[in-house]
Structure formats: structure tokens, C-alpha cells
Coordinates of C-alpha atoms and ligand atoms in Angstrom, one line a residue:
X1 CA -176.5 -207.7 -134.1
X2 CA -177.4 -207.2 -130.2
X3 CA -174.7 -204.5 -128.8
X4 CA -175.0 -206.6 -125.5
X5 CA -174.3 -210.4 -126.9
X6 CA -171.7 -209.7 -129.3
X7 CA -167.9 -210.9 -127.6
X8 CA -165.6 -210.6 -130.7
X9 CA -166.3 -207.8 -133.3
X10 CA -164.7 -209.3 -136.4
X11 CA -164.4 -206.9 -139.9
X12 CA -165.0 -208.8 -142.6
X13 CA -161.3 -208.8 -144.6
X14 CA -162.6 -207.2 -147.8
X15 CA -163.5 -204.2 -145.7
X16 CA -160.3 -203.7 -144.5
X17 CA -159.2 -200.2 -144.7
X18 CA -157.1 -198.7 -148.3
X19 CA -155.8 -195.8 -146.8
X20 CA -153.9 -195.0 -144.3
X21 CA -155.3 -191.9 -142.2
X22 CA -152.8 -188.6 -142.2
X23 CA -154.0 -186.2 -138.9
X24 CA -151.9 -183.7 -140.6
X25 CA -154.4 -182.8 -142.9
X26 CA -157.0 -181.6 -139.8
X27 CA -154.7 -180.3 -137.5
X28 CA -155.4 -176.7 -136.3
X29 CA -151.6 -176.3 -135.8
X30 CA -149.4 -177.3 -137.9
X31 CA -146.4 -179.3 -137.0
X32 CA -142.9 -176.7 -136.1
X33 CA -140.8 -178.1 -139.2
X34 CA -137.7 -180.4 -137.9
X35 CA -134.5 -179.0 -137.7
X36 CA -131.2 -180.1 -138.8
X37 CA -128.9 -181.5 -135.6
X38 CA -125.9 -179.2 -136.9
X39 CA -127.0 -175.8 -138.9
X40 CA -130.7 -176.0 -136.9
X41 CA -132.4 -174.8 -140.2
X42 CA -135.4 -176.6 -141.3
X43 CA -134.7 -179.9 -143.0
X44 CA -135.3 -180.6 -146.6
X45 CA -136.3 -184.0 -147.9
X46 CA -132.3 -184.4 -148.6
X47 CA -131.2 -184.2 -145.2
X48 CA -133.6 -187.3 -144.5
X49 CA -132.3 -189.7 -147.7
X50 CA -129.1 -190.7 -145.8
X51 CA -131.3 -192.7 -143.6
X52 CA -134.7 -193.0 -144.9
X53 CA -136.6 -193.6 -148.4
X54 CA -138.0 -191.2 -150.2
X55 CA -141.0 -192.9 -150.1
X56 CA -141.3 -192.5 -145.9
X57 CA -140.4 -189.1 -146.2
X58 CA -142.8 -188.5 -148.7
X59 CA -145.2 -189.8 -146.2
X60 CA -143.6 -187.4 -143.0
X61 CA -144.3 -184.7 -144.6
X62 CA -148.0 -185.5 -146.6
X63 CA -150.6 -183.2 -145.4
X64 CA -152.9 -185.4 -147.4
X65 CA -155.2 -186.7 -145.6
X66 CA -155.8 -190.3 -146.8
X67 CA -152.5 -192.6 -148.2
X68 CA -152.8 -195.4 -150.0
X69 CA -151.6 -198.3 -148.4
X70 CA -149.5 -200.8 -151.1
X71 CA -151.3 -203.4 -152.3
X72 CA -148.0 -205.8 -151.3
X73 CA -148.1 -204.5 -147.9
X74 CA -152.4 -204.9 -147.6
X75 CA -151.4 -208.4 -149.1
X76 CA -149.0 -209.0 -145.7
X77 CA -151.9 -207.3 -143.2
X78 CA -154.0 -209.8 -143.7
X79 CA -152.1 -212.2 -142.0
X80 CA -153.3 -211.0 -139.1
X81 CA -155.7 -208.0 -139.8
X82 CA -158.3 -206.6 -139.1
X83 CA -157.6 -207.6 -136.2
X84 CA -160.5 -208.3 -133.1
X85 CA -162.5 -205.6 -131.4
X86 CA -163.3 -207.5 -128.1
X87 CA -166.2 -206.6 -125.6
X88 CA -164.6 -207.1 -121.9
X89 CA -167.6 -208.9 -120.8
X90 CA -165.4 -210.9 -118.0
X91 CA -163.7 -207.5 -116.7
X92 CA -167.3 -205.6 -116.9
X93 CA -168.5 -208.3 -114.3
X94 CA -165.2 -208.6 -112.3
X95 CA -165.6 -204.3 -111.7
X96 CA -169.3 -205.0 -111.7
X97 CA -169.8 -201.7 -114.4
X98 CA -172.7 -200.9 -116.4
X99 CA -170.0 -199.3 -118.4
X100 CA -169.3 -201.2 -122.1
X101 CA -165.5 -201.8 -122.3
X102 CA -164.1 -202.7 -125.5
X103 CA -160.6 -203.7 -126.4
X104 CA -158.4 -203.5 -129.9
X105 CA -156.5 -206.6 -129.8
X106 CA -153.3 -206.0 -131.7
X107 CA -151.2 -209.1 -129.9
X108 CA -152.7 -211.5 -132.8
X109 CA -150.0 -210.1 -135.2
X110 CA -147.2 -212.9 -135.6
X111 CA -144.8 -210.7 -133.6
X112 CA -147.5 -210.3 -130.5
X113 CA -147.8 -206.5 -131.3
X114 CA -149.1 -203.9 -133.3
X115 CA -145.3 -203.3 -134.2
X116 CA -145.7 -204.8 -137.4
X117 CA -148.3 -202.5 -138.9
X118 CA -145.0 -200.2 -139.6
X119 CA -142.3 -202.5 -139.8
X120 CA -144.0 -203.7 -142.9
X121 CA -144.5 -200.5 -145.0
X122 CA -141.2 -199.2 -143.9
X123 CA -139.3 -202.4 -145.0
X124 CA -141.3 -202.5 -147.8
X125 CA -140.3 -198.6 -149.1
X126 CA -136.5 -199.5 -148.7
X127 CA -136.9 -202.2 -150.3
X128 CA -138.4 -200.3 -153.6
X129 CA -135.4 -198.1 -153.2
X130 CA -132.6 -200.8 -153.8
X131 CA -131.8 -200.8 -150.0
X132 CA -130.5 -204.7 -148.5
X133 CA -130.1 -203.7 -145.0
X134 CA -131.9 -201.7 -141.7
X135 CA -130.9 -201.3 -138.4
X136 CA -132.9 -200.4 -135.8
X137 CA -133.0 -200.0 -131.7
X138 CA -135.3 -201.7 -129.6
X139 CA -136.6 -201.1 -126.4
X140 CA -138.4 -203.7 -124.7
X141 CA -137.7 -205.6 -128.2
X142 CA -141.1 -205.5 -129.9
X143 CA -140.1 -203.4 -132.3
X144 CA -137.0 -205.6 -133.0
X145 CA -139.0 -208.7 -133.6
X146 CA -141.5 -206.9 -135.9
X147 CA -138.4 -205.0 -138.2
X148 CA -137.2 -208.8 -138.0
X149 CA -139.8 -210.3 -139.9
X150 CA -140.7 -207.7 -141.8
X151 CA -137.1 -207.6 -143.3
X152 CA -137.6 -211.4 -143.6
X153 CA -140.3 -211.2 -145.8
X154 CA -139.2 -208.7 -147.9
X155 CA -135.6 -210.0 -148.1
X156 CA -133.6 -208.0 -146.5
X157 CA -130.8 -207.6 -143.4
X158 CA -131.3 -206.3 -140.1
X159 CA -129.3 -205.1 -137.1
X160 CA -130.7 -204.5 -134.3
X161 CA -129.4 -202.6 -131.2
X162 CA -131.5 -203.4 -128.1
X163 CA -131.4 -201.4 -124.5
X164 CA -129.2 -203.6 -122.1
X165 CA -131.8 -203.8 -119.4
X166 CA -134.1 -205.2 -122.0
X167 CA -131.6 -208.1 -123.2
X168 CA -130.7 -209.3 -120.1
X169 CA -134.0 -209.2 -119.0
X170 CA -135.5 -211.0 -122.1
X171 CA -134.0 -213.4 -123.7
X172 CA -136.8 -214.8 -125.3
X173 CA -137.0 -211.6 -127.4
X174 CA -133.2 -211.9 -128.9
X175 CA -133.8 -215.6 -129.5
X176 CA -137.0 -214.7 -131.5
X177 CA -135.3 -211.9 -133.2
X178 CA -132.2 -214.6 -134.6
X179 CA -135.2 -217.1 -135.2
X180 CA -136.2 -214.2 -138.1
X181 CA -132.8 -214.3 -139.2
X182 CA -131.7 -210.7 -137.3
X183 CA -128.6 -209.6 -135.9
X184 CA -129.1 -208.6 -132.1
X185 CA -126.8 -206.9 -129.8
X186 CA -127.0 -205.4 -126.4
X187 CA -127.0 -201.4 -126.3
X188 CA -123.9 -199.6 -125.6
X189 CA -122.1 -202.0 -127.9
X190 CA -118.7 -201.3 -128.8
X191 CA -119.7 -201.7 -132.1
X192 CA -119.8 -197.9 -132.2
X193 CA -118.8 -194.7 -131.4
X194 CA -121.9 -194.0 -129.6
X195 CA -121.9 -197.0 -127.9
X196 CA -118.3 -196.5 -126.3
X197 CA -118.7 -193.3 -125.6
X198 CA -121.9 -194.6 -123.3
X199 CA -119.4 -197.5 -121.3
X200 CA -116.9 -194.9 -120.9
X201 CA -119.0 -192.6 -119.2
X202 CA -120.9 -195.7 -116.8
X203 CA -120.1 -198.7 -117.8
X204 CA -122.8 -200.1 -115.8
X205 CA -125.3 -198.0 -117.3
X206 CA -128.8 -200.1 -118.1
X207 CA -128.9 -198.6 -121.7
X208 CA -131.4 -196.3 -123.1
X209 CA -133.6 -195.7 -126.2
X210 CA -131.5 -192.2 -126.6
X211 CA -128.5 -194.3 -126.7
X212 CA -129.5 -197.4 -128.7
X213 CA -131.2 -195.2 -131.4
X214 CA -127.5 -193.1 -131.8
X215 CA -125.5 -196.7 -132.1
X216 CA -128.5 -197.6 -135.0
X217 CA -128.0 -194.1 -136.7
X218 CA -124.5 -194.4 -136.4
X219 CA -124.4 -197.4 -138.4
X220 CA -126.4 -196.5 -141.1
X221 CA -124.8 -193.6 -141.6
X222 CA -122.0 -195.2 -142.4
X223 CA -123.0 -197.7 -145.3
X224 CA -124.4 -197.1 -148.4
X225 CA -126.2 -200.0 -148.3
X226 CA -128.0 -199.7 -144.9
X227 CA -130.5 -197.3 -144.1
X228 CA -132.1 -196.7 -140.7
X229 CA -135.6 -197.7 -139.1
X230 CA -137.3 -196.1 -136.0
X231 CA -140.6 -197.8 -134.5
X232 CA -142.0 -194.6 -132.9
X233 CA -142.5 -191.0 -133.0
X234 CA -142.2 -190.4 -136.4
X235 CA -145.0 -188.8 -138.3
X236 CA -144.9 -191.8 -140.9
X237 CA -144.9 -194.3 -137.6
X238 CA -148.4 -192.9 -136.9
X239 CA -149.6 -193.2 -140.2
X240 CA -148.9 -196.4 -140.7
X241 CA -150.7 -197.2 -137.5
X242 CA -153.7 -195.2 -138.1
X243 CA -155.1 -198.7 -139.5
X244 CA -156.0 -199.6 -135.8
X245 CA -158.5 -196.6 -135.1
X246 CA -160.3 -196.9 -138.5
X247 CA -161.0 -200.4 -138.1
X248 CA -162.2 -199.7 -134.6
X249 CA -164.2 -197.3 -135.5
X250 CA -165.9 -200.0 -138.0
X251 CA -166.4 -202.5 -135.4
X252 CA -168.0 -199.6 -133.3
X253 CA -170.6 -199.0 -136.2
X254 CA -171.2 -203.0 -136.4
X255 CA -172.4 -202.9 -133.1
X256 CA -173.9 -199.7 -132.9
X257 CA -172.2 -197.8 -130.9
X258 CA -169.5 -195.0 -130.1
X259 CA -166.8 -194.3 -128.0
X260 CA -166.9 -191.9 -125.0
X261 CA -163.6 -192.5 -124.4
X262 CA -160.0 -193.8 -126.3
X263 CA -157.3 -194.8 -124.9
X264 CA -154.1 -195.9 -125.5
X265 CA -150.3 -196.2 -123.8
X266 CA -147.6 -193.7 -124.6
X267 CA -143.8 -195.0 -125.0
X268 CA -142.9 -192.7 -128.3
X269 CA -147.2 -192.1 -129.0
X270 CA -147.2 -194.6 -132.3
X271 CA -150.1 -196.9 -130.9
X272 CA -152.2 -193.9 -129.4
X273 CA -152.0 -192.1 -132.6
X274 CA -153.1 -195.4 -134.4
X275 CA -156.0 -195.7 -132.2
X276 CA -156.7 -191.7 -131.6
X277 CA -156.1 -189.9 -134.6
X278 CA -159.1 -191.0 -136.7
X279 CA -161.1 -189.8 -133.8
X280 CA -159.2 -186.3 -134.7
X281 CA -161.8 -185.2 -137.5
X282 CA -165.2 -186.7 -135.3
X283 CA -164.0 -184.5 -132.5
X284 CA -163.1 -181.4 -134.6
X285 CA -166.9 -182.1 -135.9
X286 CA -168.2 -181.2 -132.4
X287 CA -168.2 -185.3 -131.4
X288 CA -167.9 -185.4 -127.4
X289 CA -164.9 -188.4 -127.7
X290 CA -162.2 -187.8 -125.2
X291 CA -158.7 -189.4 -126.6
X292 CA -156.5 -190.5 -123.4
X293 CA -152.7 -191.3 -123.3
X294 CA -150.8 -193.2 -120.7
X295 CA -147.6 -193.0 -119.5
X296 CA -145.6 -194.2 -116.5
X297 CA -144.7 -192.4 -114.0
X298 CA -141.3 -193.2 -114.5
X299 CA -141.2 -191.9 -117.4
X300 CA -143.5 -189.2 -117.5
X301 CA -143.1 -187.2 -121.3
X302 CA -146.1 -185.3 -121.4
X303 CA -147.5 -184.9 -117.9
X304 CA -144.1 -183.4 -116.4
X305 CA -141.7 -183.0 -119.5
X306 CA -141.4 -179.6 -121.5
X307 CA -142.6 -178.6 -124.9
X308 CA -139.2 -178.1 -126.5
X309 CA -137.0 -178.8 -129.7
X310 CA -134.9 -181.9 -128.5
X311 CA -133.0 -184.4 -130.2
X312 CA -134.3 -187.8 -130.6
X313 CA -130.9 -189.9 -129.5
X314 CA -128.3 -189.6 -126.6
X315 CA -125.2 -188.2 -129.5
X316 CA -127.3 -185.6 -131.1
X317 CA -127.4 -187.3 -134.6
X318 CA -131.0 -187.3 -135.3
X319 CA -132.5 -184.1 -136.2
X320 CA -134.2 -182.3 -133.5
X321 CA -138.0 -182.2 -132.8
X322 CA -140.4 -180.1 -131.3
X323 CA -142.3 -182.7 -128.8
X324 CA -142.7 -182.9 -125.6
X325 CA -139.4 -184.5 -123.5
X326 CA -137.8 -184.9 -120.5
X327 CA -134.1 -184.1 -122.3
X328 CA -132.5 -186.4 -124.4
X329 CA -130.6 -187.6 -121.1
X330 CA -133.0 -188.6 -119.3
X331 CA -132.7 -192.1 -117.9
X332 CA -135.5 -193.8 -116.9
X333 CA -135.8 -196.3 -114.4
X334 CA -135.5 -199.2 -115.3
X335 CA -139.1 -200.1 -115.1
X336 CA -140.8 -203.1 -117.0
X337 CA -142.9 -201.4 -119.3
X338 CA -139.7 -201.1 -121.7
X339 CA -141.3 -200.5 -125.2
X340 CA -142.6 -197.0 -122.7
X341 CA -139.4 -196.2 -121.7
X342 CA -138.2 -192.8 -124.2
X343 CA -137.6 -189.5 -123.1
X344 CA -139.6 -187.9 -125.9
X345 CA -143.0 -188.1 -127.3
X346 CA -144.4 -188.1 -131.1
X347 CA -144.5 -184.4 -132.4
X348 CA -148.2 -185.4 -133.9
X349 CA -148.9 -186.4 -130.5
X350 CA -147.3 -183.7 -128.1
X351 CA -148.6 -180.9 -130.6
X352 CA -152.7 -182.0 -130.4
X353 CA -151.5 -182.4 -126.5
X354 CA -150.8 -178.6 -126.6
X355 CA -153.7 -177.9 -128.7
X356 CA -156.2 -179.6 -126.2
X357 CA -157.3 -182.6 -128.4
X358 CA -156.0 -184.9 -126.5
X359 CA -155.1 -185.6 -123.2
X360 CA -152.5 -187.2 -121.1
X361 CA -152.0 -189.0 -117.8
X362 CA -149.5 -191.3 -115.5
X363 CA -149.6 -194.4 -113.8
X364 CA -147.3 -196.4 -111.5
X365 CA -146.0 -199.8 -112.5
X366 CA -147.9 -201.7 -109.4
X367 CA -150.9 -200.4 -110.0
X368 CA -150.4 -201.3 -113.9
X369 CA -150.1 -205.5 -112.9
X370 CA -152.6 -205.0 -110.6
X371 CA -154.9 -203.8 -113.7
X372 CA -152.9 -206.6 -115.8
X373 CA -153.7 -209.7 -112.9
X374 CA -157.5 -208.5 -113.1
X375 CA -157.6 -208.4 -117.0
X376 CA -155.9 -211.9 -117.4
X377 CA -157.8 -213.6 -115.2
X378 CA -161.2 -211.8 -116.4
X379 CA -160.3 -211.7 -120.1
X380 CA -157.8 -214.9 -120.3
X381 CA -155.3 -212.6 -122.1
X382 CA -152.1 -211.8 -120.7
X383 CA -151.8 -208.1 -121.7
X384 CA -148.2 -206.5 -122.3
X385 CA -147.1 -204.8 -119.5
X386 CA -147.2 -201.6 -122.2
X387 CA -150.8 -202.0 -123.0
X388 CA -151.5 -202.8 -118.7
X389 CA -151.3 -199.0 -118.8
X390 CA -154.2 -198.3 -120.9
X391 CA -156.4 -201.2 -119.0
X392 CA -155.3 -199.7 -115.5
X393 CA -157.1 -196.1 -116.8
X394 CA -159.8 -198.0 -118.5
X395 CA -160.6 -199.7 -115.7
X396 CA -159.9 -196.3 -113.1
X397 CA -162.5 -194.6 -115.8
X398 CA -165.3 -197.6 -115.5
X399 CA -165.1 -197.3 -111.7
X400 CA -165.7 -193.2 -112.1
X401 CA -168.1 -193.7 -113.7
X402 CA -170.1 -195.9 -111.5
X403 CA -169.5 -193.9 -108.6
X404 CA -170.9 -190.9 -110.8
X405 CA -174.0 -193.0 -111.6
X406 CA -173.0 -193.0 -115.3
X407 CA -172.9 -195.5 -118.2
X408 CA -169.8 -195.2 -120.5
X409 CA -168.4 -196.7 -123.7
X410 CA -164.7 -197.0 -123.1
X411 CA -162.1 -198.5 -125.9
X412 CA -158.8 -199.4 -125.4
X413 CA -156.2 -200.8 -127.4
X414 CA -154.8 -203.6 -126.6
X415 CA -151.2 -203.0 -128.4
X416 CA -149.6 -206.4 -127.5
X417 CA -149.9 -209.5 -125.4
X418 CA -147.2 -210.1 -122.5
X419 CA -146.3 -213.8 -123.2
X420 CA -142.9 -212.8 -123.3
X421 CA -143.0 -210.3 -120.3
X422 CA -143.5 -213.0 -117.7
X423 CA -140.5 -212.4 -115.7
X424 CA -142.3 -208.7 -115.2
X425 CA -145.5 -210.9 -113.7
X426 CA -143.2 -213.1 -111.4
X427 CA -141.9 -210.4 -110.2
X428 CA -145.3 -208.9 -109.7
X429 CA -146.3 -211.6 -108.1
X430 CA -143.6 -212.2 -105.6
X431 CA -144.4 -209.0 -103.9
X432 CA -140.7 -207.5 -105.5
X433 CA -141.8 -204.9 -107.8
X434 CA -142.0 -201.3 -107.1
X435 CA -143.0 -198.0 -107.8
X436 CA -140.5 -195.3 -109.5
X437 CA -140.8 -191.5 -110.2
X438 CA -138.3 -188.5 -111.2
X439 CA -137.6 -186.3 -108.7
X440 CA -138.3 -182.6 -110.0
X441 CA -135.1 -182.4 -109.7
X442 CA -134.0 -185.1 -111.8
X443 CA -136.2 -183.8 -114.5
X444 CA -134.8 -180.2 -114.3
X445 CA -131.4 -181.8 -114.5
X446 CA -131.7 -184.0 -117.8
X447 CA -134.0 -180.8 -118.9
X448 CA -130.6 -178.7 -119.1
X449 CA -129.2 -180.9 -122.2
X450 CA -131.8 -179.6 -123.9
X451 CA -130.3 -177.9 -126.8
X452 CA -130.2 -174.0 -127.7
X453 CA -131.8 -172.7 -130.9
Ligands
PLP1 C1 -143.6 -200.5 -128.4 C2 -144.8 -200.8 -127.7 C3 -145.5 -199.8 -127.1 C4 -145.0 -198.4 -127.0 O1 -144.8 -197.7 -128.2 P1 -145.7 -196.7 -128.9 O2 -145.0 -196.2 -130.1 O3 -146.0 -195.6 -127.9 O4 -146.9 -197.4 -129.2 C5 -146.7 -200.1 -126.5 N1 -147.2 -201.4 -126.4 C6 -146.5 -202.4 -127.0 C7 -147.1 -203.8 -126.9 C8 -145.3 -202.1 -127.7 O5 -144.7 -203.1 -128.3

């Protein structure tokens, strides 16, 4: 097949990757063992089983370096997977660049993101375990509508407990999340402790991952029934997405070529990873591919945060993990990239970020539509204001590279489309958005809740 012709880069379904791809088995520093929220000693598998299956944590741990995926979650990828490898022939000849862009289109799941690659599994592993009901937080609500229909399929209940900015926002995404049958509230609720603890102290407060995540725990804790779901950051999280880079790099061999450059958005790292990590071993191998992550500038984890044992939730209940984080406090404006919006950053992801594997960078939100306008109207898709933050360096990377004289093979994924993010556009549009970043100040501020070892 000619490298130059080919628009869609479709894997035949039988070739669909088995396995799931572990980067713990290759990486040249292990992960710091997460600690327990109350005695800080290393947990155990038992300190997990409150709130997840034996089966995930089997999986959080693994240091092997391919897991099977289940043949009754395989069975459920197909709906939509492998999903498109596209060649940006329209945004190629908008930035008039020699350089070949490709983008990993994960917005043809049902849900509109690559969300569902984990909700799956992790509904799935419950399910084997006798549990009949999750809760989760969402964010911008992706990873509510996925944990919706994945608890659909499979049978069971979910509660979800989405960031206030987010529901009043977007509507669209609660209504789709009751259209799968879930239960949806706005974060602080006063359904919990947690929640009206977070109205006492502002009742005004737009909500935040920290605190939505500690009303989810909350809940789960307290039913024997229930058991608790996270869409990001979790070691299993980028497992389960590691599906996206192995295809990709598939597609790359159909057509004959390799990347020079990955990249991928940041909120809590899951879609990176899935697109990075199976790059990890090529790379290690000597293989010049550089693996970018993006983040917003209001929000800015890696590129300004610490290296530090934090807790993953406003309350303290999760167990603490050594990632990169602003401080479990942190509040982030209330930009529109929601599904980025998380003080913390996968421990997978911040350690390679230490070790020099991978590499990070930031991005403002105007700059990000402006990237998202171009793409749309080049590529007819309407990206997710997320995934805007990988075209926007994709794009900043093509025009480098003509001004270097330089041809380049750039992939980006693609993690969502942003049908449902339209208010973000209008906004856009209307000339009403604008830029945000922490002062250093802010940062050192939410940086002192970090807790003491
Ligand atoms: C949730 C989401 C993200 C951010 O989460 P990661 O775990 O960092 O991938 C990015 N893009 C889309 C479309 C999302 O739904």
C-alpha cells in the first residue's frame, strides 16, 4: 500500500491485539510501592479489596509484561475496535508540511472516547467477583458515560458523582449517563460526608476530581455490595489502555512507517500511557521515538508540580501515591478541558517522566480551539477539547519542523470527539474564552497539603 495515498489505516479485526501491554515489566525504575492513607506502610493486596477486585489488583501490581485480555471483554472491543489510524491529509495541506501527521481515532467508541477501553475490563472483573454496583467520579463526564454502559452490559449499578462545573456545564453528558441507566449527581453532594464537608467550607465551590473521587470512595466504602471505579491514574487504567499504542503501532507497519514523535493529552496520563507505553521497549532498544504529554496550563501536573507521595482525593481516603502533583488541593480553573482537570498524574507516567522517557509540556486553552477550529475544518472531526491539546503540539511540532527544513512522522491520539463539548466551541467562538495559569504562589500553597511521611 502507498504510504502517501492511504487516508484510513484500518487493522483487520482478527489481528486485534490478545494482550494487554504491562510497562512495568521494562521500566528501569520500579514504581515507589503505594502507601496506606492511615499507618503510611506499603499496601498489601488486602488494603485494596474494600474497593477493588482482586482481579484489578492482580493486574496493579503484574510486572508481567503481556496480560491477557478476556475473551468476554475482546468480545465487547470489537464494537468499536481496532479503531482508525487516520493520515491528516486535510491538516498537512491547511499547515502546508511535508511532515506525515497521523491520528488514533478513539471517538468511534459508543461513548465518544477511549474511556471505554477500561470501563469494560474493570466492570467486567467485579462482576466475576459477585459485585452488583460501582461508583465512580467524573470529570468532564467521559468517564461516567463509559462506567455507564459498561455496567449496562455487564449488568450491574452505577453511581456516579460528577464535578459541579462539569454538570452544569453539560447536560448532555448526565442525560446520556441516565440513558445507560446510571445514577448521576453533581459533586459536593450532600449525599456524603465528603461532599458536606466541601459546601461547608465554599459552598460555591465549582467541584473538583479530589473531591468527587472522596464522595465515590466514600460510598463504596460503606456497602458491601458496591465497590469503587477510577478512570485514570491507576496502573491497571494504563493497561487496559495500552490497546491503543499496539494497534498503532500495527497501522504504522501497514503503511510502512514509524513514528518520530507520540503524543498524547495528560488529565490523570491513562490515554498517553495507552498510546506511549508500547513505544517504552522500542525506545529502550535504542529507537529515536520521542513520547510527548500535554497538559494545560491550568493545570500544569508535571511541568510545574512536585514529585511527591500525595493522596489521590480531597479527604485523604485513597491511598497515597508517588506521582507528580500539584497537592491534593489544588483547584483548578475551571477551564474546559475537564476530563484534564486533576491535581495528580499516573505514577507509571510521572515515574518514566523522572527517568527521562518521556516528556512533558503545557498549553493554554485558546491556543488549544484555535488547534481544535483548524482540525475540524481540515479533518471534518470535531476533536474533544482534551485531545485539542495533543493536535495544538502536533501541529506546533509540524510547523518546527518546517522551519528546520525537516520531514517528520508525528502520531497523535485522538482520545475523543467533542460533540458534546460545543458550548466550549461557542464560547470559543464568541471571542469569551480565556487563558488561565497558577500563580507560583498558588502552586506553593496547595503544595503545603501535601502530606508528611
Ligand atoms: C478523560 C479524558 C482525557 C483525560 O484522561 P486521561 O486519563 O489523561 O486520558 C482525555 N481525553 C478524553 C477524550 C477524555 O475523555
Amino acid at each position: 500500500m502507498s504510504r502517501e495515498k492511504l487516508t484510513k489505516i484500518i487493522l483487520p479485526e482478527e489481528r486485534m491485539p490478545r494482550f494487554w501491554y504491562n510497562v512495568q515489566a521494562d521500566m528501569p525504575t520500579p514504581l515507589s510501592p503505594a502507601l496506606h492513607p492511615e499507618t503510611k506502610q506499603p499496601l498489601g493486596p488486602e488494603d485494596l479489596a474494600p474497593l477493588f477486585p482482586m482481579g484489578l489488583i492482580a493486574q496493579e501490581v503484574s510486572t508481567e509484561r503481556f496480560l491477557e485480555i478476556p475473551p468476554e471483554v475482546r468480545e465487547l472491543y470489537k464494537l468499536w475496535r481496532p479503531s482508525p489510524l487516520y493520515r491528516a491529509h486535510g491538516l498537512e495541506k491547511a499547515l502546508d508540511t511535508q511532515c506525515r501527521i497521523y491520528y488514533k481515532y478513539e471517538g468511534v467508541s459508543p461513548v465518544g472516547s477511549h474511556k471505554l477501553n477500561s470501563a469494560l475490563p474493570q466492570v467486567y472483573y467485579n462482576k466475576m467477583e459477585g459485585i452488583t454496583r460501582l461508583t465512580t467520579e467524573t470529570g468532564a463526564g467521559q468517564w461516567g458515560t463509559a462506567l455507564a454502559l459498561a455496567c449496562k452490559l455487564f449488568g450491574l449499578e452505577c453511581m456516579v458523582y460528577m464535578v459541579r462545573v462539569s454538570f452544569d456545564q453539560k447536560p448532555y453528558r448526565r442525560m446520556i449517563m441516565n440513558v445507560y441507566g446510571a445514577n448521576c449527581v453533581s459533586s459536593p453532594s450532600t449525599l456524603t460526608e465528603s461532599g458536606r464537608q466541601a459546601l461547608a467550607k465554599d459552598p460555591d465551590t465549582p467541584g473538583t476530581l479530589a473531591i468527587a473521587i472522596s464522595e465515590a470512595v466514600e460510598d463504596a466504602m460503606q456497602r458491601a455490595d458496591t465497590h469503587y471505579s477510577l478512570g485514570s491514574v491507576l496502573n491497571h487504567v494504563c493497561v487496559h489502555q495500552s490497546i491503543i499504542g499496539q494497534e498503532v503501532k500495527l497501522q504504522m507497519e501497514m503503511v510502512d512507517d514509524y513514528p518520530d514523535i507520540v503524543i498524547g493529552c495528560c488529565g490523570g496520563g491513562s490515554n498517553f500511557a495507552g498510546i506511549a507505553f508500547p513505544f517504552i521497549p522500542d525506545k529502550l532498544a535504542g529507537k529515536k521515538v520521542r513520547l510527548v504529554g500535554v497538559e494545560p496550563s491550568a493545570c500544569p501536573t508535571m511541568t510545574r508540580g512536585v514529585f511527591a507521595y500525595d493522596f489521590g482525593d480531597v479527604a485523604g481516603f485513597t491511598p497515597m501515591l508517588k506521582m507528580c502533583t500539584l497537592g491534593h488541593d489544588f483547584t483548578p480553573a475551571g477551564i474546559h478541558a475537564g476530563g484534564l482537570r486533576y491535581h495528580g498524574e499516573s505514577p507509571l507516567v510521572s515515574q518514566l517522566y523522572q527517568d527521562g522517557l518521556i516528556e512533558a509540556t503545557s498549553v493554554m486553552q485558546k491556543g488549544v480551539f484555535e488547534a481544535a477550529m483548524l482540525f475540524s475544518r481540515a479533518e471534518g472531526i470535531v476533536p474533544a477539547p482534551e485531545s485539542s491539546h495533543a493536535i495544538r503540539v502536533a501541529i506546533d511540532e509540524a510547523l518546527k519542523a518546517k522551519e528546520e527544513g525537516i520531514i517528520k512522522s508525528i502520531v497523535l491520539n485522538l482520545s475523543g470527539h467533542g460533540q458534546m463539548d460545543l458550548t466550549a466551541y461557542d464560547n470559543y467562538l464568541s471571542g469569551q474564552m480565556e487563558d488561565y495559569a497558577p500563580t507560583d504562589e498558588e502552586i506553593q500553597a496547595s503544595l503545603k497539603t501535601l502530606p508528611t511521611l
